[in-house]
mmCIF file of C-alpha atoms and ligand atoms in Angstrom:
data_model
loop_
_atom_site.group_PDB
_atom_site.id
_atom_site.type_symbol
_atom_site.label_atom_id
_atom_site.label_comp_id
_atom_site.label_asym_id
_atom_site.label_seq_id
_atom_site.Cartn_x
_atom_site.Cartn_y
_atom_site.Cartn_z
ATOM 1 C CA UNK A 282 -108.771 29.186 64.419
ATOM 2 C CA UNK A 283 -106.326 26.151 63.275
ATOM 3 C CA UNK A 284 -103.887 24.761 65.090
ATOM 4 C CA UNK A 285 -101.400 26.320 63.307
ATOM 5 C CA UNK A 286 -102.591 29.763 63.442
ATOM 6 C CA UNK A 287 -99.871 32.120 65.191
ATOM 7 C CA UNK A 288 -97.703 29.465 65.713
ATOM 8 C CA UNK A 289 -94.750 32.167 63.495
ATOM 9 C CA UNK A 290 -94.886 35.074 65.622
ATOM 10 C CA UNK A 291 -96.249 38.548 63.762
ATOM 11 C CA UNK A 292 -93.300 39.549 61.731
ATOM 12 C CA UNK A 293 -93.564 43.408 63.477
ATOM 13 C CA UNK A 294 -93.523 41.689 66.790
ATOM 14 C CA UNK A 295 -90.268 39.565 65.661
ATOM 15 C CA UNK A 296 -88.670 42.661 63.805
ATOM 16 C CA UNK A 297 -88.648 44.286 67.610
ATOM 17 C CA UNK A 298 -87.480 41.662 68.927
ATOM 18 C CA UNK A 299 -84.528 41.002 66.711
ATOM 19 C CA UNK A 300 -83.672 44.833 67.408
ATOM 20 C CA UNK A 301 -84.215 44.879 71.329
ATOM 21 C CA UNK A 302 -80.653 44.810 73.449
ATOM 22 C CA UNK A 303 -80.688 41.426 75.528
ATOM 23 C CA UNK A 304 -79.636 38.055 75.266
ATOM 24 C CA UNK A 305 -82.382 35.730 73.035
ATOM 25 C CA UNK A 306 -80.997 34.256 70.125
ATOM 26 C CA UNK A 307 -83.404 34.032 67.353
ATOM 27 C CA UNK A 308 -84.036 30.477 67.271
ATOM 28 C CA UNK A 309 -84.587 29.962 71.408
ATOM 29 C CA UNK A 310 -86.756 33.245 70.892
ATOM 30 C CA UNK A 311 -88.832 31.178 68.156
ATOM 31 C CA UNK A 312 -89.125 28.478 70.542
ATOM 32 C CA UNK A 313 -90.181 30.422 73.656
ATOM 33 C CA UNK A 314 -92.214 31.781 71.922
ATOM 34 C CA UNK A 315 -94.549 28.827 70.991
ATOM 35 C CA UNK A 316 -93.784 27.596 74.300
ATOM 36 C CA UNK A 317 -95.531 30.890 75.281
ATOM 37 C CA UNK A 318 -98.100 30.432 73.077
ATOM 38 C CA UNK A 319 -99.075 26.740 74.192
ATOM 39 C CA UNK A 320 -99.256 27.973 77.419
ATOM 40 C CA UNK A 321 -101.429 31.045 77.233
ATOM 41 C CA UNK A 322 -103.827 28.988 75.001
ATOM 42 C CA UNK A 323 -104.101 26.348 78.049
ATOM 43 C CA UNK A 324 -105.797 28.920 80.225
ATOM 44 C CA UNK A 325 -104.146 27.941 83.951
ATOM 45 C CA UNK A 326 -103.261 31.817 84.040
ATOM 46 C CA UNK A 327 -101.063 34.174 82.992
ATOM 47 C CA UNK A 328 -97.394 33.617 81.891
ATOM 48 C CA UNK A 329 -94.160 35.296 84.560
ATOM 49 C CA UNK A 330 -90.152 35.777 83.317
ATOM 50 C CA UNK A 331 -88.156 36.371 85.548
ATOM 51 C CA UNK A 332 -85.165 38.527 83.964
ATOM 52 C CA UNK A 333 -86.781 41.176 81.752
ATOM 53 C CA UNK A 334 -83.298 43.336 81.786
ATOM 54 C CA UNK A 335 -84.385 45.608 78.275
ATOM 55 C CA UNK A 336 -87.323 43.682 76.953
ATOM 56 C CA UNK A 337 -85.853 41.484 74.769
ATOM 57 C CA UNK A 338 -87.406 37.831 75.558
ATOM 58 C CA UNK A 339 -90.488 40.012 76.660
ATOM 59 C CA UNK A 340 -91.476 40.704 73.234
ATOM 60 C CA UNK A 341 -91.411 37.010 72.520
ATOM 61 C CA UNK A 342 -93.516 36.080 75.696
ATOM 62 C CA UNK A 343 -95.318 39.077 75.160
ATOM 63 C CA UNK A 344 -96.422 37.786 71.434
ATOM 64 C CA UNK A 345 -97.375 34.586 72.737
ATOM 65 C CA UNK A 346 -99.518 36.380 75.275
ATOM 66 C CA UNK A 347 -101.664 38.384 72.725
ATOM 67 C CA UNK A 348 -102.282 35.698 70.355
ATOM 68 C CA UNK A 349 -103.488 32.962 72.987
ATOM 69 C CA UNK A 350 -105.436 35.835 75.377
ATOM 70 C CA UNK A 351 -103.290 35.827 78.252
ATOM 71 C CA UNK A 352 -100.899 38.011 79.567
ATOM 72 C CA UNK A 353 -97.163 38.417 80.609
ATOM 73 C CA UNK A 354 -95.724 39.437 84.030
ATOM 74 C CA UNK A 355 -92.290 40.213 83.873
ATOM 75 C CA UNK A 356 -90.029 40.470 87.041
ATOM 76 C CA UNK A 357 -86.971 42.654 87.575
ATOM 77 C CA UNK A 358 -84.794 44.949 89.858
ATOM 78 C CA UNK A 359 -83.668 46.258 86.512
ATOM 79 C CA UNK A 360 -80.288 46.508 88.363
ATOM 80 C CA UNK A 361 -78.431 43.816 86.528
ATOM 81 C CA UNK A 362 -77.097 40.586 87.828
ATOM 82 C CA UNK A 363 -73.489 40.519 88.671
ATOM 83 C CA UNK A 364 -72.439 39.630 85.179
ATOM 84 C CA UNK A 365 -74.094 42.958 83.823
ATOM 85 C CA UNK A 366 -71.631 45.347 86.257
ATOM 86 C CA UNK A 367 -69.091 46.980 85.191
ATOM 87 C CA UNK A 368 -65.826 44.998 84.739
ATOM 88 C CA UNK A 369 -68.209 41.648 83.522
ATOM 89 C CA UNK A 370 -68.367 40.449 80.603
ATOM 90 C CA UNK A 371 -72.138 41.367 79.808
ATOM 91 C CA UNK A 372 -71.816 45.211 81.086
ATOM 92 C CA UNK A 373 -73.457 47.580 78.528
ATOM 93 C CA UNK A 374 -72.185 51.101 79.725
ATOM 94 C CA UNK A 375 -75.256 52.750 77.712
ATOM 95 C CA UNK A 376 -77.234 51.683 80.595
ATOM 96 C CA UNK A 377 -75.739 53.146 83.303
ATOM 97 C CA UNK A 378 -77.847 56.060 85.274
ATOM 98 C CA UNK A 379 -75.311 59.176 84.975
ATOM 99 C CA UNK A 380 -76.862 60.259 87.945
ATOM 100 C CA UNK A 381 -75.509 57.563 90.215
ATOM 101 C CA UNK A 382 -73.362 55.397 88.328
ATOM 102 C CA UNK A 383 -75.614 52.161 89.051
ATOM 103 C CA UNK A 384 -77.541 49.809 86.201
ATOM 104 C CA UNK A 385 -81.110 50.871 85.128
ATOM 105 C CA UNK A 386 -82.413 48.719 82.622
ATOM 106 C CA UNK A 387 -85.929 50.085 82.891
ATOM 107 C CA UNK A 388 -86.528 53.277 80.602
ATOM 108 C CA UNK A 389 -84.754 51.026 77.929
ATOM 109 C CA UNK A 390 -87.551 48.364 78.756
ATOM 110 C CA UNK A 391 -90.308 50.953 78.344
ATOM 111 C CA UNK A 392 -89.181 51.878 75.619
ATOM 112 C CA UNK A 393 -89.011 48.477 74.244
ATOM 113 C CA UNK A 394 -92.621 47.597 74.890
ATOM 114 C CA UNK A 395 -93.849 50.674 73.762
ATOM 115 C CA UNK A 396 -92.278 50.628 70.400
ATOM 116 C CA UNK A 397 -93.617 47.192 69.961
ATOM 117 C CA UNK A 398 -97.228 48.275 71.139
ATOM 118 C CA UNK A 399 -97.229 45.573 73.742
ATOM 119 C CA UNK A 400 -98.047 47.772 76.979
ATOM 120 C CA UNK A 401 -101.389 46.219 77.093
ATOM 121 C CA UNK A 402 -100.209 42.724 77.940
ATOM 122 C CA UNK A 403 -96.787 42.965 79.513
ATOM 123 C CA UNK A 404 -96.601 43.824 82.979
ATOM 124 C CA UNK A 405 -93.518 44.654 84.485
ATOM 125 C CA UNK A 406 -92.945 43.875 87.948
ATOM 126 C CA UNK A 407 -90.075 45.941 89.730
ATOM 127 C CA UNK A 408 -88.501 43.993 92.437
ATOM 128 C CA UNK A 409 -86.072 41.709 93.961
ATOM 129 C CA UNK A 410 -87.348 38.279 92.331
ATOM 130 C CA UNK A 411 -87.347 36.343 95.761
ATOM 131 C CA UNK A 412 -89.027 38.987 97.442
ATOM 132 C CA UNK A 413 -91.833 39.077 94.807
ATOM 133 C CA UNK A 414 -92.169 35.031 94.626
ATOM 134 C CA UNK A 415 -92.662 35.100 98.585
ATOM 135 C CA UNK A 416 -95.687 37.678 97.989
ATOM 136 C CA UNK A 417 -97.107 35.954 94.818
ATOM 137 C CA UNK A 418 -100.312 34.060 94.442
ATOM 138 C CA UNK A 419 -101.722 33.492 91.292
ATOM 139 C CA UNK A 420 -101.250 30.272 89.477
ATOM 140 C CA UNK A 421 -98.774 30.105 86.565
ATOM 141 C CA UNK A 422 -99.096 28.951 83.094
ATOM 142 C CA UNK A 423 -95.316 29.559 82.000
ATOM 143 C CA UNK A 424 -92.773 30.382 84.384
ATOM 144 C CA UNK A 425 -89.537 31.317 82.577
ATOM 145 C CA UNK A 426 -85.921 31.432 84.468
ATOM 146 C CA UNK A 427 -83.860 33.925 82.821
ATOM 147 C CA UNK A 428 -82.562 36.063 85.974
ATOM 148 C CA UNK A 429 -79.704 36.060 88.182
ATOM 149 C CA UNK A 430 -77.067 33.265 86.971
ATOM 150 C CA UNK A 431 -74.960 32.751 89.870
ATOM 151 C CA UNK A 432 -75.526 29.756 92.437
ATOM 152 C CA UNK A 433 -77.819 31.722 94.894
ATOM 153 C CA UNK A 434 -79.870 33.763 92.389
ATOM 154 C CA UNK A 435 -80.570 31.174 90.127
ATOM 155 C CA UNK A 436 -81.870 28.527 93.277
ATOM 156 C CA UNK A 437 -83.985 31.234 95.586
ATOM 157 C CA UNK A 438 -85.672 31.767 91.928
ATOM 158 C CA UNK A 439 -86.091 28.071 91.156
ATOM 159 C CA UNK A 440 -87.079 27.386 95.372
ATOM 160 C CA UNK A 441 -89.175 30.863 95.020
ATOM 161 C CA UNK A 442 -91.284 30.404 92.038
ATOM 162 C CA UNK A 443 -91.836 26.603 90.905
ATOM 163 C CA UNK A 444 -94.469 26.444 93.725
ATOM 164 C CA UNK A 445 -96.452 28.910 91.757
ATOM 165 C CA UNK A 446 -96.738 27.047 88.856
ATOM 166 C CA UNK A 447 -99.571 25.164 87.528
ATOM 167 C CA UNK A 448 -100.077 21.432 87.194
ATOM 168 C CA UNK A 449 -99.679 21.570 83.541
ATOM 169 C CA UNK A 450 -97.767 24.592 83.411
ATOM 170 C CA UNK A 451 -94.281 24.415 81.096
ATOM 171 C CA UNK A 452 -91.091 25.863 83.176
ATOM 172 C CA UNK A 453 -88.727 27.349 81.129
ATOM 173 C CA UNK A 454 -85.175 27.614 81.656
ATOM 174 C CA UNK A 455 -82.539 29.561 79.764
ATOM 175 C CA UNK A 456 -78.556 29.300 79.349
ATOM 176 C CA UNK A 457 -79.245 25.968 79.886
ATOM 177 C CA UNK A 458 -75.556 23.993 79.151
ATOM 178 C CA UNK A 459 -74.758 20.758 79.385
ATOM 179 C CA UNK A 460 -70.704 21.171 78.443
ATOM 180 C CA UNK A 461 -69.251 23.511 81.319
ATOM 181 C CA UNK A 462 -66.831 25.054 78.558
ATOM 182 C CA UNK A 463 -70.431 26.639 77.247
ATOM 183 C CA UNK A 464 -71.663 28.093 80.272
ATOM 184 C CA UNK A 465 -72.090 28.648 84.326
ATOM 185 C CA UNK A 466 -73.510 25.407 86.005
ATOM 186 C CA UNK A 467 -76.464 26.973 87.871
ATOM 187 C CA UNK A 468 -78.849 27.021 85.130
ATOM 188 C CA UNK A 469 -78.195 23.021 84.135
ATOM 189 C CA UNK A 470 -78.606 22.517 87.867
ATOM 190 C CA UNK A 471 -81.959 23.488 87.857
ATOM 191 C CA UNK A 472 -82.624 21.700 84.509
ATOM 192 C CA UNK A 473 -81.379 18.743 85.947
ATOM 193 C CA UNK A 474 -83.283 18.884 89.013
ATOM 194 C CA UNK A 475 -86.769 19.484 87.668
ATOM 195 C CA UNK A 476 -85.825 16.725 84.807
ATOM 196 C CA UNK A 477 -85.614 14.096 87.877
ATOM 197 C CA UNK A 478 -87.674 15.353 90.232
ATOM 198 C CA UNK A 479 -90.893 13.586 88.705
ATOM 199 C CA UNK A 480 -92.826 16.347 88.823
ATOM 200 C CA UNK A 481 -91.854 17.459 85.411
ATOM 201 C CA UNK A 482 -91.472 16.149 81.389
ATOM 202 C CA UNK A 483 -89.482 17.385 78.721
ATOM 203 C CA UNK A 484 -91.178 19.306 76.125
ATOM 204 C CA UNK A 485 -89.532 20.447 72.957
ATOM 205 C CA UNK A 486 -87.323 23.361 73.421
ATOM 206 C CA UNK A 487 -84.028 24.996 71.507
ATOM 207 C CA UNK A 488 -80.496 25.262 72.118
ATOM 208 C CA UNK A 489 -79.823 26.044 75.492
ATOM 209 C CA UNK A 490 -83.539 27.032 76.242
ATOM 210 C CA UNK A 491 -85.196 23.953 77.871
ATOM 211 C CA UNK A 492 -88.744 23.193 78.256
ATOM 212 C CA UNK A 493 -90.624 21.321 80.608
ATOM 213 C CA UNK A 494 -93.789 20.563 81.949
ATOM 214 C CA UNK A 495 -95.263 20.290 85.393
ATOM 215 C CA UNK A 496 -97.381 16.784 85.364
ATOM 216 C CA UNK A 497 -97.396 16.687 89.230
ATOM 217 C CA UNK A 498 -96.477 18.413 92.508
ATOM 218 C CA UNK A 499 -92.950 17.236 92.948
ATOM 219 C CA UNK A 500 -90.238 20.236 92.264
HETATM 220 N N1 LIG B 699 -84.426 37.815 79.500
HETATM 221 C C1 LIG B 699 -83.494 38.883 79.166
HETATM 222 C C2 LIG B 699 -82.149 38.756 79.858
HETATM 223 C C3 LIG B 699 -82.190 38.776 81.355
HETATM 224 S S1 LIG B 699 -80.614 39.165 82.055
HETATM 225 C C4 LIG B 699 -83.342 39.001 77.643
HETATM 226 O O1 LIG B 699 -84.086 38.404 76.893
HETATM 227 O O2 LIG B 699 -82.446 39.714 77.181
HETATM 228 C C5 LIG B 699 -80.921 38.858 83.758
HETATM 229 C C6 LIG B 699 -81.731 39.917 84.481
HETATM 230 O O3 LIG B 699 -82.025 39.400 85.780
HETATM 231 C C7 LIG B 699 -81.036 41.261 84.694
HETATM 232 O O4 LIG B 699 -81.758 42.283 84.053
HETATM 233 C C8 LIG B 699 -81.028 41.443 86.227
HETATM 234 O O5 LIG B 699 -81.317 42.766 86.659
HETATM 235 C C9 LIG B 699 -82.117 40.487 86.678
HETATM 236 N N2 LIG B 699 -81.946 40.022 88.043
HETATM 237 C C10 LIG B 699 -80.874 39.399 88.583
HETATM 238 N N3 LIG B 699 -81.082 39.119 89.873
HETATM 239 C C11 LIG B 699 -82.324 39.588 90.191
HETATM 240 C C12 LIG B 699 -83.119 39.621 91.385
HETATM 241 N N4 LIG B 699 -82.682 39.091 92.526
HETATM 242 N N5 LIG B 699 -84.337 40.194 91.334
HETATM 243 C C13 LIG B 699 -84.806 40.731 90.181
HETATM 244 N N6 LIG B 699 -84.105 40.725 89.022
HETATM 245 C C14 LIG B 699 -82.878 40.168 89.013
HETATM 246 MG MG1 LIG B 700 -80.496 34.228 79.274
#
């Protein structure tokens, strides 16, 4: 195998992808996606988003995962975070349960993996993200913040799962933004943190998905 091999993710893979509801742009999917790829192919264990909601940066992580032998954990209440209720800007009525009135993101999920044949390799894990973090104990190649947005969500997740990550591990951070006309502040917070905690160096990422990687045990 070259270097370059599977560095473009499988065009059926990215075809699903561009079609699954969520929010991955194509060109931070592109990048988490090799992010996902250099990770998996390092070997420190498997790769963990938290924030599946219906798949969408799954199938990404989840392609990265089959081409470099690993595989993907992916965490979620499938509940939605406060922005996904009703009355929010991100609320997608079509995923209400009828039944109750409440979120459920996760027969759209299924459905979502197994259109894109990638049951075999993404693992969903259906939780309250702290709750699972204070349980978990396998090491971490890529650990990819995506969940909750607000203040509190976005630091137990940051406090909750850094630890598990390997030395040498790339962290992953979405809705990353810099200008607070962009976007909320909590992601950039933990961005910022990481960046000068010395435990971590920027790697090449897109937009407002940022990349770093763990070089030593500070967090
Ligand atoms: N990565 C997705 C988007 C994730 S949206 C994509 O590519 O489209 C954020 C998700 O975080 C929601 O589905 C919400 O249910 C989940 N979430 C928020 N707080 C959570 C918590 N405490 N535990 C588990 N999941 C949580
Ligand atoms: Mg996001």
């Amino acid at each position: 195998m070259t270097d370059d091999e599977g560095q473009v993710i499988d065009p059926f893979l990215l075809s699903c992808a561009r079609a699954a509801k969520g929010f991955m742009p194509d060109d931070e999917g592109a990048a988490l996606y090799r992010a996902g790829l250099r990770a998996a192919r390092g070997g420190l264990g498997p790769l963990l988003e938290v924030g599946t909601y219906c798949g969408k940066s799954a199938i990404y992580l989840g392609a990265a995962a089959r081409s470099g032998g690993s595989v993907l954990f992916t965490v979620d209440h499938h509940r939605g975070s406060e922005e996904n209720q009703a009355g929010w800007e991100h609320h997608d009525p079509t995923l209400v349960d009828s039944r109750t009135g409440r979120m459920d993101t996760l027969p759209t999920f299924r459905r979502t993996m197994e259109e894109a044949r990638l049951e075999d390799v993404v693992v969903a894990v259906v939780g309250d993200s702290p709750a699972i973090a204070a349980h978990w104990a396998t090491p971490l190649s890529l650990l990819f913040i995506d969940g909750g947005h607000g203040e509190e969500p976005a630091w137990a997740d940051y406090h909750g799962w850094t630890p598990h990550l390997a030395v040498g591990g790339l962290l992953a951070i979405h809705d990353v933004f810099e200008d607070p006309a962009q976007g909320g502040r909590p992601p950039w917070e933990l961005f910022t943190r990481a960046r000068s905690s010395g435990g971590f160096e920027e790697e090449p990422g897109c937009g407002s998905l940022r990349v770093l990687r763990r070089v030593g045990p500070g967090q």
